XYZ file of C-alpha atoms in Angstrom:
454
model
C 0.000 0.000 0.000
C 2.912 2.392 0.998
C 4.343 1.789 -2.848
C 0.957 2.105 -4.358
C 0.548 5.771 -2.242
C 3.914 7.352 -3.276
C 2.959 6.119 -7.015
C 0.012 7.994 -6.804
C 1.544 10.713 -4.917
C 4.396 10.866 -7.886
C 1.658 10.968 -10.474
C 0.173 13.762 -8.574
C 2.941 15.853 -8.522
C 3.377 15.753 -12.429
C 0.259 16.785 -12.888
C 0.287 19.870 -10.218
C 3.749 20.711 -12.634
C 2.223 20.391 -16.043
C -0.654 22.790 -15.256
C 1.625 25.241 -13.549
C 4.668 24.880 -15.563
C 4.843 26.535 -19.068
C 4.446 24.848 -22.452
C 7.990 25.683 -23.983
C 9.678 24.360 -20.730
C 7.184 21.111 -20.899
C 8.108 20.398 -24.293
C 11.817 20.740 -23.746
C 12.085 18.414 -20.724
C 10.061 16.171 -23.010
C 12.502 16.695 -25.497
C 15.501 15.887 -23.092
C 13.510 12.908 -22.131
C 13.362 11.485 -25.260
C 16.999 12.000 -26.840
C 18.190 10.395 -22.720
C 15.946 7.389 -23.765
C 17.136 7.152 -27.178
C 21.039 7.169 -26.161
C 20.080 4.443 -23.628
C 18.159 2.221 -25.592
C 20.004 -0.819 -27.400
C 17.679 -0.481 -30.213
C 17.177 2.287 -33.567
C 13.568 2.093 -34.897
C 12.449 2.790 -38.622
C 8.721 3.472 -39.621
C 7.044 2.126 -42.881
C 3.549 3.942 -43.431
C 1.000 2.595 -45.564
C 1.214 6.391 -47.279
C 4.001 9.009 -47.816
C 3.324 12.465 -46.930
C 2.121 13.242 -50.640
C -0.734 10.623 -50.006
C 0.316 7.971 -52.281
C 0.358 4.354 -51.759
C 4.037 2.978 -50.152
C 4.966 0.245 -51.387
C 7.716 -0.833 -49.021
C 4.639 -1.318 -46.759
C 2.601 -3.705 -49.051
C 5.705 -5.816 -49.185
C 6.909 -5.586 -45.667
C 2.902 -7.385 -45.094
C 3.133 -9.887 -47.479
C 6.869 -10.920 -46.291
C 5.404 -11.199 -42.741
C 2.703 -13.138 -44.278
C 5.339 -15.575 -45.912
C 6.950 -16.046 -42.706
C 3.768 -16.947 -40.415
C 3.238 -19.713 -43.631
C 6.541 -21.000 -43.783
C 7.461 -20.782 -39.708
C 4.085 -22.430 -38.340
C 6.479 -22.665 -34.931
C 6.558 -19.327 -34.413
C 3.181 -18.284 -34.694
C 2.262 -15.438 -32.726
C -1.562 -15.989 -30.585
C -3.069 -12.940 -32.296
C -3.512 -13.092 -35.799
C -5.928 -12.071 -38.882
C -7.183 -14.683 -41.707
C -8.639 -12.999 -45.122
C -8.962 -14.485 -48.388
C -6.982 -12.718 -50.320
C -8.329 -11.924 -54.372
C -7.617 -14.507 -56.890
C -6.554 -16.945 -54.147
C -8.319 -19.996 -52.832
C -6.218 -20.071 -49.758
C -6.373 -18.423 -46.709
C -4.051 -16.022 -45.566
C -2.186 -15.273 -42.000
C -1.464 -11.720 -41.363
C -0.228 -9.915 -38.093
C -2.446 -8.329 -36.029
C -2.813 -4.982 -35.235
C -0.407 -3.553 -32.455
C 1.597 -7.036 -32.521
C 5.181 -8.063 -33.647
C 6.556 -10.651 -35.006
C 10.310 -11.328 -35.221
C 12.227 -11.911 -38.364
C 16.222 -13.083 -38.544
C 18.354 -11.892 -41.414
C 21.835 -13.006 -41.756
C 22.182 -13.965 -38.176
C 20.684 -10.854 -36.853
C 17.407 -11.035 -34.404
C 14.914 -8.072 -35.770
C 11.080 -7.331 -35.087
C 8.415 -5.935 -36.830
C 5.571 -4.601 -35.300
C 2.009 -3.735 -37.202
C 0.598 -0.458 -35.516
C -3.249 0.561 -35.828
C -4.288 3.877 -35.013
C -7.785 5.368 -35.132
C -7.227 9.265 -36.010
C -9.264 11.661 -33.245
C -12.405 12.520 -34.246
C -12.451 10.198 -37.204
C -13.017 6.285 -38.034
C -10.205 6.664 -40.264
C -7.061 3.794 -39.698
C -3.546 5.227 -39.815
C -1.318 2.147 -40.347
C 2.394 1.288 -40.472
C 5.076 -1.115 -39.236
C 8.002 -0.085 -37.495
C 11.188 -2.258 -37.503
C 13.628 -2.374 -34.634
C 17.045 -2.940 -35.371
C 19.735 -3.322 -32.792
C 22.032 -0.386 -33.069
C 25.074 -2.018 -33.076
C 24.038 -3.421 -36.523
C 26.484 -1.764 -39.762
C 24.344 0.660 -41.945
C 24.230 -1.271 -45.072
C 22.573 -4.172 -43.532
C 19.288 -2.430 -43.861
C 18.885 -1.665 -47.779
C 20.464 -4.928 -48.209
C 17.422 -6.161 -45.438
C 14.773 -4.355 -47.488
C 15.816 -5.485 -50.914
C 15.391 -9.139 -49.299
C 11.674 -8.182 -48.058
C 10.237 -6.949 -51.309
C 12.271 -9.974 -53.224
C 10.551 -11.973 -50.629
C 7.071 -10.478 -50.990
C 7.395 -11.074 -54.802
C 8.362 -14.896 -54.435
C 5.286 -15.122 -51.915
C 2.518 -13.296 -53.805
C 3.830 -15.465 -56.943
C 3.511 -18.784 -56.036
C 0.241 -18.535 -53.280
C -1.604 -16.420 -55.738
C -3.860 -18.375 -58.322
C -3.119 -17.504 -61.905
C -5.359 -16.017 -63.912
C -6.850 -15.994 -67.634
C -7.565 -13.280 -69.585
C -9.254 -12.669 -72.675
C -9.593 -9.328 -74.682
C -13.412 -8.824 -75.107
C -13.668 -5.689 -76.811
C -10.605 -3.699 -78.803
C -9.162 -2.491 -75.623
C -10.079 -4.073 -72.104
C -8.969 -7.083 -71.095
C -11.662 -9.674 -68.957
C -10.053 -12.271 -66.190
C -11.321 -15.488 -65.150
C -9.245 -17.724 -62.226
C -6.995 -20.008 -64.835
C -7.124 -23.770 -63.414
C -6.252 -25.174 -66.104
C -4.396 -28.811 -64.164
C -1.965 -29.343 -66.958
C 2.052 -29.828 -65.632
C 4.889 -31.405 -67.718
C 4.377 -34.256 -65.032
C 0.873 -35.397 -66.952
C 1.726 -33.804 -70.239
C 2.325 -36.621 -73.051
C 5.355 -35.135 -74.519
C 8.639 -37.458 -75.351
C 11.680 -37.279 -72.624
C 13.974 -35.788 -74.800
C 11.401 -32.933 -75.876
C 10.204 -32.555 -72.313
C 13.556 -31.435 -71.215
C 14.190 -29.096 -74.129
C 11.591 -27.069 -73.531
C 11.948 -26.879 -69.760
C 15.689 -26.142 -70.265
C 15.164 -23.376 -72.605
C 12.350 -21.747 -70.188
C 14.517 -21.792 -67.321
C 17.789 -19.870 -69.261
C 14.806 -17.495 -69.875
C 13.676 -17.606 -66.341
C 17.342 -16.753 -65.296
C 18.310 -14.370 -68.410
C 17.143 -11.265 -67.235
C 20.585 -9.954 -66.845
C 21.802 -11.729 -69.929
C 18.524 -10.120 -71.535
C 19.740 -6.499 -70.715
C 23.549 -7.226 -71.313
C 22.747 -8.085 -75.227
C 20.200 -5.262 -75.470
C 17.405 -7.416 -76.740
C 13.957 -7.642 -74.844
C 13.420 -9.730 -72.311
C 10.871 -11.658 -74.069
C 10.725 -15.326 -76.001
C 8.339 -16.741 -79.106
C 7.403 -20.411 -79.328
C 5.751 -21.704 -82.294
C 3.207 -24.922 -81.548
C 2.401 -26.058 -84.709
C 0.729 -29.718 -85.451
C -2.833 -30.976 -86.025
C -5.956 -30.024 -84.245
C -5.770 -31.789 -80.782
C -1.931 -32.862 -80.666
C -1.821 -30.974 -77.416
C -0.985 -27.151 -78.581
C -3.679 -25.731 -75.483
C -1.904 -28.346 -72.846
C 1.479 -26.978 -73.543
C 0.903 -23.492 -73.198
C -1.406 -24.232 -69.885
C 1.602 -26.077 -68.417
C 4.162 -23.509 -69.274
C 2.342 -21.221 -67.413
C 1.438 -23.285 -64.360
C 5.438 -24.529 -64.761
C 6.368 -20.710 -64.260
C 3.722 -19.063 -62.426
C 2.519 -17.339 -64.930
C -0.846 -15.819 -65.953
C -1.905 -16.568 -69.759
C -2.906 -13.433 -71.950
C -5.149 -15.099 -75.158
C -5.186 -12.632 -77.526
C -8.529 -13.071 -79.863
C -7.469 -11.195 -83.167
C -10.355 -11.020 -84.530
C -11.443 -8.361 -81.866
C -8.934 -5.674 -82.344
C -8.804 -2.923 -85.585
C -5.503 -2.147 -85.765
C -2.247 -2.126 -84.482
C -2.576 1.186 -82.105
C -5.280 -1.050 -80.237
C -3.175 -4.071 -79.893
C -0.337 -1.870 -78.694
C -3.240 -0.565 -75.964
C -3.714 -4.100 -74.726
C -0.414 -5.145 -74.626
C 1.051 -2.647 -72.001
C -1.769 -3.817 -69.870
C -0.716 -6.678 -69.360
C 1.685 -7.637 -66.360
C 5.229 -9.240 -66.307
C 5.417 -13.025 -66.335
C 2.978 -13.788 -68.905
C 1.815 -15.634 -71.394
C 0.788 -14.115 -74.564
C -0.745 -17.599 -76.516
C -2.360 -16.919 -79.791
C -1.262 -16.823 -83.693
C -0.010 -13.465 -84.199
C 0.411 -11.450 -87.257
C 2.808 -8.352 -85.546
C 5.559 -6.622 -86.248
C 9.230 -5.912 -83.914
C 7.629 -2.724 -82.474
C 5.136 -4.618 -80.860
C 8.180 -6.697 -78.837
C 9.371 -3.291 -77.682
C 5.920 -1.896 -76.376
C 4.748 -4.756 -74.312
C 6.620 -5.120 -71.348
C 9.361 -7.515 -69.437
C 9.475 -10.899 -69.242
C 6.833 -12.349 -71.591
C 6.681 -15.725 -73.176
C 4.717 -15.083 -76.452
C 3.246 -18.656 -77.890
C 2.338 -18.795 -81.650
C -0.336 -21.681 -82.596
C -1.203 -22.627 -85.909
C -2.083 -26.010 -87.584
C -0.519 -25.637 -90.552
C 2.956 -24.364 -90.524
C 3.337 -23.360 -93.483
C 0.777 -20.759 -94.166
C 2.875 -18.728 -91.746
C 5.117 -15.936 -93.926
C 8.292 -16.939 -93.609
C 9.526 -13.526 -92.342
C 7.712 -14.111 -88.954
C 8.855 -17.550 -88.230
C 12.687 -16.097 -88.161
C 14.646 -15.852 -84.843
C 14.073 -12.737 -82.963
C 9.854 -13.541 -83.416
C 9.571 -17.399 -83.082
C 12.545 -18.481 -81.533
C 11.327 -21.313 -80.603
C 9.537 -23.888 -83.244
C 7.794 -27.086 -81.330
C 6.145 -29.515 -83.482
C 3.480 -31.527 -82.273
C 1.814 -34.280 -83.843
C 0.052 -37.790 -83.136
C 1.418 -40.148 -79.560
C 4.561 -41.924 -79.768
C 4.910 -44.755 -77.749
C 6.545 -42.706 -74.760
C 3.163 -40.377 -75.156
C 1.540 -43.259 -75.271
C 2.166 -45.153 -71.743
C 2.155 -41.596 -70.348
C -1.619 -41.478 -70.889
C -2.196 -44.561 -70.509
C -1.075 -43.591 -66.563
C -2.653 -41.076 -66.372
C -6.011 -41.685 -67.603
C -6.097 -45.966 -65.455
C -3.671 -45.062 -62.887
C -0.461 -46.798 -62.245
C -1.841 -49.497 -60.568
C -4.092 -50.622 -63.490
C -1.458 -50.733 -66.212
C 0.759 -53.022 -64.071
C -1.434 -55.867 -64.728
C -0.439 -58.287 -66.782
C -3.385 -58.315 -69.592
C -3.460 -54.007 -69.337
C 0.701 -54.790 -69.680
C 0.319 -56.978 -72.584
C -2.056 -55.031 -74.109
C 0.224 -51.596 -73.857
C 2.586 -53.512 -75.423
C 0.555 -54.398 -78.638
C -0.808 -50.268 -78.382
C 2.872 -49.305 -78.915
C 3.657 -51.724 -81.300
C 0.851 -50.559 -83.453
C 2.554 -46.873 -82.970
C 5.796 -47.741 -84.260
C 3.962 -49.478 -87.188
C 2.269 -46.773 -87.963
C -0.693 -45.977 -86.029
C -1.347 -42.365 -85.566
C -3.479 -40.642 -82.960
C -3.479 -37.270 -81.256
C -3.486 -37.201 -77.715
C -6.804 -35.839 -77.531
C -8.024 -39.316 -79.583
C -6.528 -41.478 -77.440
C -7.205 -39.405 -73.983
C -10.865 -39.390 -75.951
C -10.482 -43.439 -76.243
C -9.716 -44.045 -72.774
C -11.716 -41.825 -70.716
C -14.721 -43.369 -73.133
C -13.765 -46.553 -71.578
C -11.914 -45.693 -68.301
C -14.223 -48.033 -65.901
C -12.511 -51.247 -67.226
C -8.589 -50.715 -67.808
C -8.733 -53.900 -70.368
C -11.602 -52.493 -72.563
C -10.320 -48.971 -72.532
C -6.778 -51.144 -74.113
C -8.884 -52.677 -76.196
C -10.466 -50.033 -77.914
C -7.473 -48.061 -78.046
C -5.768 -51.076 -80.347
C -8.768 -50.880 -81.925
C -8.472 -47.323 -83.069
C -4.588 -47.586 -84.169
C -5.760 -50.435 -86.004
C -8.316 -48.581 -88.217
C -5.600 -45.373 -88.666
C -3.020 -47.791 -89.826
C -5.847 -49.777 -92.364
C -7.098 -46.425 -93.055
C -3.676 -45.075 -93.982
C -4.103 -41.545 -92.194
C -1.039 -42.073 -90.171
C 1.285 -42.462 -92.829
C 1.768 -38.517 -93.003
C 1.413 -38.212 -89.123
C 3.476 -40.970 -87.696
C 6.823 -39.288 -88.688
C 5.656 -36.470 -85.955
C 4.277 -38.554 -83.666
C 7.222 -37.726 -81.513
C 7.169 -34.447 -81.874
C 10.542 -32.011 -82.160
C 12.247 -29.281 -81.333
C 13.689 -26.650 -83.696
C 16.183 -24.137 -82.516
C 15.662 -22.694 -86.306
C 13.633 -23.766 -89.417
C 14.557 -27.082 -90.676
C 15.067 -27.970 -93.734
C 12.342 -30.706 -95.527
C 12.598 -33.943 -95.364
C 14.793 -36.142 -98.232
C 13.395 -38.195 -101.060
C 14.227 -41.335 -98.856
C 11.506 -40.030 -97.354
C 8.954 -41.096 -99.853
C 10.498 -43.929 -100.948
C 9.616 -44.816 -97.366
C 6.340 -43.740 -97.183
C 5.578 -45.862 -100.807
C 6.800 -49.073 -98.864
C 4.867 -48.325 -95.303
C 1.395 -50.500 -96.673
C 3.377 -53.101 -96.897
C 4.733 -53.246 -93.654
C 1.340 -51.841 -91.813
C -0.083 -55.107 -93.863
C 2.551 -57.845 -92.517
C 2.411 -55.793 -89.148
C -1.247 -56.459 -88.813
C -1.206 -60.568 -89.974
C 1.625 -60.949 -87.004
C -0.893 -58.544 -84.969
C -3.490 -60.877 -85.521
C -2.349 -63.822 -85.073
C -0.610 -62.614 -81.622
C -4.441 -61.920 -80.746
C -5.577 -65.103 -81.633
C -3.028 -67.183 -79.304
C -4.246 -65.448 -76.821
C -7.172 -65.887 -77.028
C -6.849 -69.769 -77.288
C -8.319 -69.672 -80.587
């Protein structure tokens, strides 16, 4: 009680002092107060609003809350008992943020630092002034903290990226883009592309990925072209879809149909953000590289190669030229996993009967992915019917002698430049392949009907 009455007593006293004593002098001790504390304390403390003085939006303070958001996700340990859960705009997760007047502590090369989120109602308003304020030990050398902050918005940006869910956008009039949530659940995993081609194109995207530097150094955008060419369902769409969920990417389809000229394409294009997409068959010229932003990935479609003007499909436009055309036997089994599930191709009759599927590939048999994903979805509740059918199907294509143009693409390929067309041992080959489709088909048979027990 005797410490509780001199508290009071103390408290009393300031009060008698700041009604008798005089602003200036109030406001100086206050001042020597604060600069006593501030050579005491072990600590220096910075200040990020959510607006500068001019009223504009900081930055630094958007990514100082979404690196605080990346560490409550990644360090579930070191959750703190008072936090906020939203739902953030094109995401379908939910999202941990700090609190209001809470901290949260962060380490960055070996030094201990803490962030805290402040809230403050202005008087006489319901408007919210926030900030955080960092405290860093003072002992710490200067340059630690841009180096600290370049780390916190690099952080924020590999955060945002990967939790957010990409998005699709289409251009419905000349010059407004519209955005649906892209979900499209394509990866290279699932994709029925052969090994060899696989790793191509993932190689080349991540030089891409990694040349920004390189990019600048040569003076040449920071932008690639790919070129899917191949018949209608060979798997043109999957690619592109798995490119962008491969990079995090949104996808920009670009209907030409619905723009007038080239000042309105030009509008659309510098709306778009970095790490895109651009997928469509585009008719443009080099300015249109220059006016359309950094790091874009601009995929060319067409079925028919060669109704594209030669002068586009040089390097510097289409860098990149990616045939697809009908399964090869690596595409094949791919699918084949994909659409029974592992467990149902290891039997011995769904083994067996792969076996013959791939055999009628390499004799010939020519289907695009979307025919045989098509065939075996039709028949997906019974693994040895949906093998059956298949066979079935690369039967007929090999009697009906469509895959005699196809087959030679059925692997697909990867051209670093145009190649040049095929030889004339080409067509000698082609005149012999009935033959062999004919013999292939007796042995076929016959394979079938021992057994069968026939």
């Amino acid at each position: 009680m005797e410490i509780l009455s001199q508290v009071w007593s103390f408290l009393g006293l300031l009060t008698v002092l700041q009604n008798i004593l005089p602003t200036q002098l109030l406001s100086l001790l206050h001042s020597l107060w604060q600069s006593l504390h501030d050579s005491l304390t072990p600590y220096s403390h910075f200040d990020v609003p959510e607006f500068t003085s001019s009223l504009l939006s900081n930055p630094l303070y958007r990514h100082v809350s979404i690196h605080l958001t990346s560490l409550l996700h990644h360090h579930p340990h070191h959750l703190h008992p008072h936090l906020s859960l939203s739902l953030p705009p094109n995401s379908s997760s939910l999202s941990l943020s700090l609190s209001p007047n809470h901290s949260f502590p962060d380490l960055f090369l070996g030094h201990s630092l803490l962030w805290t989120h402040h809230v403050d109602t202005l008087p006489d308003s319901l408007e919210e002034r926030r900030s955080f304020s960092l405290r860093l030990p003072k002992r710490l050398p200067l340059p630690l903290l841009p180096a600290y902050l370049s780390h916190v918005s690099a952080s924020a940006a590999h955060f945002e990226r990967n939790s957010r869910d990409r998005l699709l956008f289409t251009n419905n009039t000349a010059s407004a883009w519209a955005s649906v949530p892209f979900r499209h659940p394509s990866t290279f995993d699932t994709l029925a592309l052969e090994p060899s081609l696989k790793g191509e194109i993932l190689s080349d995207l991540a030089r891409f990925v990694e040349g920004s530097e390189m990019y600048r150094r040569i003076g040449r955008p920071w932008k690639r072209g790919y070129l899917l060419y191949g018949p209608p369902g060979s798997g043109k769409s999957s690619l592109i879809a798995a490119i962008a969920n491969h990079l995090k990417y949104d996808v920009y389809d670009l209907e030409l149909t619905k723009v007038l000229d080239n000042s309105e394409l030009r509008s659309l294009l510098l709306q778009t953000t970095n790490r895109v997409t651009l997928s469509g068959l585009l008719n443009f010229t080099d300015g249109l590289w220059s006016c359309c932003g950094e790091e874009r990935i601009v995929v060319f479609t067409t079925n028919y190669k060669d109704g594209i003007d030669p002068a586009l499909l040089r390097p510097g436009r289409m860098d990149v030229h990616v045939r697809l055309g009908t399964c090869g036997t690596h595409a094949l089994r791919v699918m084949a996993r994909n659409y029974l599930g592992e467990e149902a191709i290891e039997a011995e009759h769904v083994r067996r009967a792969l076996e013959v599927a791939e055999g009628c590939v390499s004799a010939g048999g020519a289907l695009t992915p979307a025919e045989v994903g098509e065939v075996l979805m039709r028949n997906g509740g019974d693994a040895g019917e949906a093998m059956k059918a298949l066979i079935k199907a690369l039967q007929a294509s090999i009697l009906g002698g469509e895959g005699g143009s196809l087959s030679s693409s059925s692997d697909g390929s990867w051209d670093g430049l145009p190649r040049e067309r095929e030889g004339e041992g080409k067509g000698r080959e082609k005149r012999r392949s009935w033959e062999r489709r004919v013999k292939f088909l007796v042995r076929l048979r016959s394979l079938a009907k021992c057994d069968s027990g026939r």
